[in-house]
mmCIF file of C-alpha atoms in Angstrom:
data_model
loop_
_atom_site.group_PDB
_atom_site.id
_atom_site.type_symbol
_atom_site.label_atom_id
_atom_site.label_comp_id
_atom_site.label_asym_id
_atom_site.label_seq_id
_atom_site.Cartn_x
_atom_site.Cartn_y
_atom_site.Cartn_z
ATOM 1 C CA MET V 190 -19.389 -4.269 -34.458
ATOM 2 C CA ASP V 191 -19.211 -8.208 -35.083
ATOM 3 C CA ALA V 192 -15.333 -7.728 -35.388
ATOM 4 C CA LEU V 193 -14.568 -6.131 -32.149
ATOM 5 C CA ALA V 194 -16.688 -9.376 -30.351
ATOM 6 C CA ASP V 195 -14.238 -11.865 -32.668
ATOM 7 C CA GLY V 196 -12.649 -14.247 -30.536
ATOM 8 C CA ASP V 197 -8.994 -13.535 -32.441
ATOM 9 C CA SER V 198 -7.196 -10.870 -30.421
ATOM 10 C CA SER V 199 -6.187 -9.720 -33.665
ATOM 11 C CA THR V 200 -8.831 -9.303 -35.624
ATOM 12 C CA ARG V 201 -10.414 -6.906 -32.115
ATOM 13 C CA LEU V 202 -7.405 -4.801 -33.279
ATOM 14 C CA LYS V 203 -8.362 -4.644 -36.467
ATOM 15 C CA ALA V 204 -11.751 -3.434 -36.171
ATOM 16 C CA ALA V 205 -10.989 -1.266 -33.446
ATOM 17 C CA LEU V 206 -8.277 0.812 -35.717
ATOM 18 C CA ALA V 207 -10.802 0.959 -38.293
ATOM 19 C CA VAL V 208 -13.089 2.581 -35.759
ATOM 20 C CA GLY V 209 -10.670 5.475 -34.793
ATOM 21 C CA THR V 210 -10.018 5.590 -38.570
ATOM 22 C CA ARG V 211 -13.495 6.537 -39.714
ATOM 23 C CA PRO V 212 -14.510 8.024 -36.563
ATOM 24 C CA ASP V 213 -18.140 7.598 -36.108
ATOM 25 C CA PRO V 214 -20.450 9.010 -33.139
ATOM 26 C CA ALA V 215 -22.983 6.736 -34.029
ATOM 27 C CA LEU V 216 -21.159 3.992 -32.872
ATOM 28 C CA VAL V 217 -19.747 5.924 -28.827
ATOM 29 C CA ASP V 218 -21.795 3.373 -27.229
ATOM 30 C CA ALA V 219 -21.082 0.242 -28.309
ATOM 31 C CA LEU V 220 -16.882 1.079 -28.137
ATOM 32 C CA VAL V 221 -17.166 2.201 -24.431
ATOM 33 C CA ALA V 222 -18.806 -1.282 -23.854
ATOM 34 C CA ARG V 223 -16.284 -3.043 -25.485
ATOM 35 C CA CYS V 224 -14.122 -1.163 -23.258
ATOM 36 C CA ALA V 225 -15.486 -2.750 -20.182
ATOM 37 C CA ILE V 226 -15.031 -6.409 -21.121
ATOM 38 C CA GLU V 227 -11.827 -6.408 -23.438
ATOM 39 C CA PRO V 228 -9.524 -8.874 -22.299
ATOM 40 C CA ASP V 229 -6.704 -8.008 -24.452
ATOM 41 C CA PHE V 230 -4.679 -4.641 -23.150
ATOM 42 C CA TYR V 231 -3.466 -3.891 -26.729
ATOM 43 C CA VAL V 232 -7.347 -3.993 -28.091
ATOM 44 C CA ARG V 233 -8.277 -1.413 -25.196
ATOM 45 C CA ASP V 234 -5.210 0.654 -25.703
ATOM 46 C CA MET V 235 -6.964 0.709 -29.465
ATOM 47 C CA LEU V 236 -10.608 1.275 -28.485
ATOM 48 C CA THR V 237 -8.945 4.524 -26.264
ATOM 49 C CA TRP V 238 -7.322 5.727 -29.016
ATOM 50 C CA ALA V 239 -10.484 5.234 -31.288
ATOM 51 C CA LEU V 240 -12.851 7.074 -28.637
ATOM 52 C CA THR V 241 -10.450 10.060 -28.199
ATOM 53 C CA ARG V 242 -11.166 10.579 -32.008
ATOM 54 C CA LEU V 243 -14.541 11.332 -31.324
ATOM 55 C CA PRO V 244 -16.332 14.595 -30.368
ATOM 56 C CA SER V 245 -15.981 14.366 -26.848
ATOM 57 C CA ASP V 246 -19.725 15.993 -26.511
ATOM 58 C CA SER V 247 -20.555 12.671 -27.173
ATOM 59 C CA THR V 248 -18.276 10.077 -24.904
ATOM 60 C CA VAL V 249 -17.633 12.312 -22.140
ATOM 61 C CA PRO V 250 -21.323 11.685 -20.583
ATOM 62 C CA ARG V 251 -21.059 7.962 -21.220
ATOM 63 C CA LEU V 252 -17.663 7.459 -19.605
ATOM 64 C CA ARG V 253 -18.531 9.070 -16.265
ATOM 65 C CA THR V 254 -21.471 6.938 -16.355
ATOM 66 C CA GLN V 255 -19.199 4.410 -16.755
ATOM 67 C CA LEU V 256 -17.367 5.212 -13.596
ATOM 68 C CA ARG V 257 -20.646 4.095 -11.543
ATOM 69 C CA SER V 258 -20.233 0.363 -12.915
ATOM 70 C CA GLU V 259 -19.675 -2.479 -10.726
ATOM 71 C CA ARG V 260 -16.965 -3.905 -13.122
ATOM 72 C CA ALA V 261 -13.243 -2.851 -12.230
ATOM 73 C CA GLN V 262 -12.204 -2.792 -16.004
ATOM 74 C CA ALA V 263 -15.474 -0.813 -17.248
ATOM 75 C CA ARG V 264 -13.861 2.189 -14.115
ATOM 76 C CA SER V 265 -10.373 1.242 -14.886
ATOM 77 C CA GLN V 266 -10.713 1.688 -18.323
ATOM 78 C CA ALA V 267 -13.383 5.196 -18.427
ATOM 79 C CA LEU V 268 -10.918 6.766 -16.159
ATOM 80 C CA HIS V 269 -8.111 5.926 -18.250
ATOM 81 C CA THR V 270 -9.931 7.222 -22.012
ATOM 82 C CA LEU V 271 -10.791 10.464 -19.959
ATOM 83 C CA SER V 272 -7.198 11.042 -18.914
ATOM 84 C CA LYS V 273 -6.523 10.836 -22.628
ATOM 85 C CA ILE V 274 -8.934 13.126 -23.757
ATOM 86 C CA GLY V 275 -8.816 15.520 -20.893
ATOM 87 C CA ASP V 276 -11.923 17.373 -21.161
ATOM 88 C CA ALA V 277 -12.686 19.067 -17.858
ATOM 89 C CA ARG V 278 -16.152 18.259 -17.813
ATOM 90 C CA ALA V 279 -14.687 15.123 -16.479
ATOM 91 C CA TRP V 280 -13.162 16.145 -13.112
ATOM 92 C CA PRO V 281 -16.268 16.356 -11.105
ATOM 93 C CA ALA V 282 -17.003 12.512 -11.878
ATOM 94 C CA ILE V 283 -12.912 11.843 -10.295
ATOM 95 C CA THR V 284 -14.844 11.383 -6.582
ATOM 96 C CA ARG V 285 -12.620 10.276 -3.740
ATOM 97 C CA SER V 286 -14.488 6.791 -3.407
ATOM 98 C CA LEU V 287 -12.426 6.310 -6.997
ATOM 99 C CA LEU V 288 -9.276 8.089 -5.806
ATOM 100 C CA ARG V 289 -9.440 5.116 -3.262
ATOM 101 C CA ASP V 290 -11.276 2.165 -4.800
ATOM 102 C CA SER V 291 -10.121 -0.487 -3.405
ATOM 103 C CA ASP V 292 -9.094 -2.211 -6.998
ATOM 104 C CA ASP V 293 -5.575 -0.688 -7.737
ATOM 105 C CA GLU V 294 -6.274 -0.557 -11.430
ATOM 106 C CA VAL V 295 -9.255 1.402 -11.023
ATOM 107 C CA ALA V 296 -6.973 3.681 -8.256
ATOM 108 C CA ARG V 297 -4.206 3.931 -10.311
ATOM 109 C CA SER V 298 -6.173 5.041 -13.271
ATOM 110 C CA ALA V 299 -8.344 7.713 -11.215
ATOM 111 C CA TRP V 300 -5.193 9.026 -9.861
ATOM 112 C CA ARG V 301 -3.340 9.409 -13.549
ATOM 113 C CA ALA V 302 -6.728 11.183 -14.450
ATOM 114 C CA ALA V 303 -7.060 13.392 -11.490
ATOM 115 C CA VAL V 304 -3.609 14.869 -12.104
ATOM 116 C CA VAL V 305 -4.402 15.635 -16.155
ATOM 117 C CA LEU V 306 -7.959 17.043 -14.974
ATOM 118 C CA VAL V 307 -7.579 18.597 -11.740
ATOM 119 C CA PRO V 308 -8.919 22.357 -12.245
ATOM 120 C CA GLU V 309 -6.310 25.020 -11.658
ATOM 121 C CA GLY V 310 -6.258 26.154 -7.932
ATOM 122 C CA GLN V 311 -7.507 22.214 -6.705
ATOM 123 C CA GLU V 312 -4.088 20.537 -7.060
ATOM 124 C CA GLN V 313 -3.218 21.279 -2.843
ATOM 125 C CA ASP V 314 -6.538 19.107 -1.946
ATOM 126 C CA LEU V 315 -5.893 16.467 -4.500
ATOM 127 C CA ALA V 316 -2.142 16.253 -3.214
ATOM 128 C CA GLU V 317 -3.643 16.130 0.562
ATOM 129 C CA GLU V 318 -5.860 13.223 -1.386
ATOM 130 C CA LEU V 319 -3.129 11.592 -2.935
ATOM 131 C CA ALA V 320 -1.042 11.473 0.236
ATOM 132 C CA LEU V 321 -3.623 9.393 1.809
ATOM 133 C CA GLN V 322 -2.341 6.722 -0.245
ATOM 134 C CA LEU V 323 1.350 6.235 0.326
ATOM 135 C CA GLY V 324 2.419 2.954 1.187
ATOM 136 C CA ARG V 325 0.036 0.938 -0.604
ATOM 137 C CA GLY V 326 0.580 -1.694 -2.650
ATOM 138 C CA ASP V 327 3.532 -3.047 -4.395
ATOM 139 C CA ARG V 328 5.902 -1.007 -6.374
ATOM 140 C CA GLU V 329 3.630 -0.808 -9.336
ATOM 141 C CA VAL V 330 1.188 0.887 -7.652
ATOM 142 C CA GLN V 331 3.260 2.849 -5.098
ATOM 143 C CA LEU V 332 5.154 3.876 -8.488
ATOM 144 C CA SER V 333 1.914 4.873 -10.375
ATOM 145 C CA LEU V 334 1.100 7.389 -6.476
ATOM 146 C CA SER V 335 4.747 8.842 -7.138
ATOM 147 C CA ARG V 336 4.264 9.639 -10.448
ATOM 148 C CA ALA V 337 0.749 11.085 -9.765
ATOM 149 C CA LEU V 338 1.944 12.997 -6.896
ATOM 150 C CA VAL V 339 5.178 14.448 -9.055
ATOM 151 C CA THR V 340 3.126 15.483 -11.575
ATOM 152 C CA LEU V 341 1.438 18.135 -8.989
ATOM 153 C CA GLY V 342 5.077 19.829 -8.729
ATOM 154 C CA GLU V 343 5.590 21.718 -5.495
ATOM 155 C CA GLU V 344 2.184 21.328 -3.971
ATOM 156 C CA VAL V 345 2.817 17.716 -2.405
ATOM 157 C CA GLU V 346 5.824 18.735 -0.457
ATOM 158 C CA PRO V 347 4.453 19.693 2.454
ATOM 159 C CA MET V 348 2.279 16.332 2.304
ATOM 160 C CA LEU V 349 5.680 13.761 1.304
ATOM 161 C CA ARG V 350 7.562 16.196 4.600
ATOM 162 C CA THR V 351 4.454 15.087 6.971
ATOM 163 C CA ALA V 352 4.531 11.302 5.735
ATOM 164 C CA MET V 353 8.334 10.884 6.225
ATOM 165 C CA GLY V 354 7.560 10.936 10.006
ATOM 166 C CA SER V 355 5.029 8.081 10.220
ATOM 167 C CA ASP V 356 5.234 5.618 12.481
ATOM 168 C CA ASP V 357 4.088 3.474 9.651
ATOM 169 C CA ALA V 358 7.797 2.520 7.887
ATOM 170 C CA LYS V 359 5.938 1.840 4.212
ATOM 171 C CA VAL V 360 4.626 5.027 4.180
ATOM 172 C CA CYS V 361 7.947 6.691 5.393
ATOM 173 C CA ALA V 362 10.136 4.828 2.735
ATOM 174 C CA HIS V 363 7.454 5.643 0.182
ATOM 175 C CA ALA V 364 7.152 9.239 0.975
ATOM 176 C CA ILE V 365 11.150 9.674 1.352
ATOM 177 C CA ALA V 366 11.117 7.565 -2.543
ATOM 178 C CA THR V 367 8.688 10.507 -3.740
ATOM 179 C CA VAL V 368 10.852 13.295 -2.360
ATOM 180 C CA ARG V 369 13.952 12.187 -4.406
ATOM 181 C CA LEU V 370 11.717 11.643 -7.679
ATOM 182 C CA LEU V 371 10.768 14.852 -7.029
ATOM 183 C CA ARG V 372 13.774 16.716 -7.102
ATOM 184 C CA ASP V 373 15.180 14.228 -9.581
ATOM 185 C CA PRO V 374 12.350 12.914 -11.797
ATOM 186 C CA ASP V 375 14.781 10.829 -13.783
ATOM 187 C CA ALA V 376 15.980 8.910 -10.742
ATOM 188 C CA GLY V 377 15.117 4.977 -10.989
ATOM 189 C CA PHE V 378 12.188 4.076 -8.614
ATOM 190 C CA GLU V 379 13.539 1.174 -7.954
ATOM 191 C CA LEU V 380 17.071 2.804 -6.348
ATOM 192 C CA ALA V 381 14.496 5.313 -4.711
ATOM 193 C CA VAL V 382 12.697 2.681 -2.828
ATOM 194 C CA ASP V 383 15.656 0.804 -2.175
ATOM 195 C CA GLU V 384 17.491 3.964 -0.245
ATOM 196 C CA ALA V 385 14.430 4.881 1.549
ATOM 197 C CA LYS V 386 14.146 1.530 2.829
ATOM 198 C CA ARG V 387 17.812 2.122 3.861
ATOM 199 C CA ILE V 388 17.282 4.884 5.373
ATOM 200 C CA VAL V 389 13.935 3.839 7.131
ATOM 201 C CA ALA V 390 16.321 0.849 8.513
ATOM 202 C CA LEU V 391 19.012 3.475 9.905
ATOM 203 C CA GLY V 392 16.687 5.270 11.752
ATOM 204 C CA GLY V 393 16.550 8.567 9.260
ATOM 205 C CA GLU V 394 19.599 10.381 7.145
ATOM 206 C CA ARG V 395 20.128 14.078 8.479
ATOM 207 C CA GLU V 396 21.422 15.920 5.652
ATOM 208 C CA THR V 397 18.137 14.352 3.765
ATOM 209 C CA GLY V 398 15.918 15.949 6.366
ATOM 210 C CA THR V 399 14.309 12.337 6.986
ATOM 211 C CA ALA V 400 12.517 11.920 10.069
ATOM 212 C CA CYS V 401 12.193 8.291 9.892
#
């Protein structure tokens, strides 16, 4: 535990690896608390791995509590870890406010967690909620949302078709790019966005059925 707070990131990384290699439920609180403040991406990822090695009965309730934290990193990392654990009991904690969080990293983590944890039969409701975020943020944020929507499969197509008729060019272009990814998941997002912007600029393209 002292090593997890060491000033050297490599020492903290080794400590997180050691905790995950010899999982001890008594360390859950310390690991969750460290996730909220750890500055190094690789150490945070190792902390998440260590938490996945522990019983979900111990980890999920503590991580759900973190979703109400005022610290954005605490919320984001808890969501990320819950998506890796994949315990359905976490689903009720993926609230609309998290899916719309003003912090982009929290929202991105919420989208990823939601598509992993959504119960069968609620995919359409989730798709409708996520589609409201089309056009948000920079390309990294938009790519995260597109990937989440594509994960939901054909459920998202009606929402994307509606968004393609938006008066907001950014929303329209994002919807077109997402449809292209839905049809061809291996397509590059950068190319899909550039092509979508071209379509918007030209006022639509009949063969793709775009309305913007």
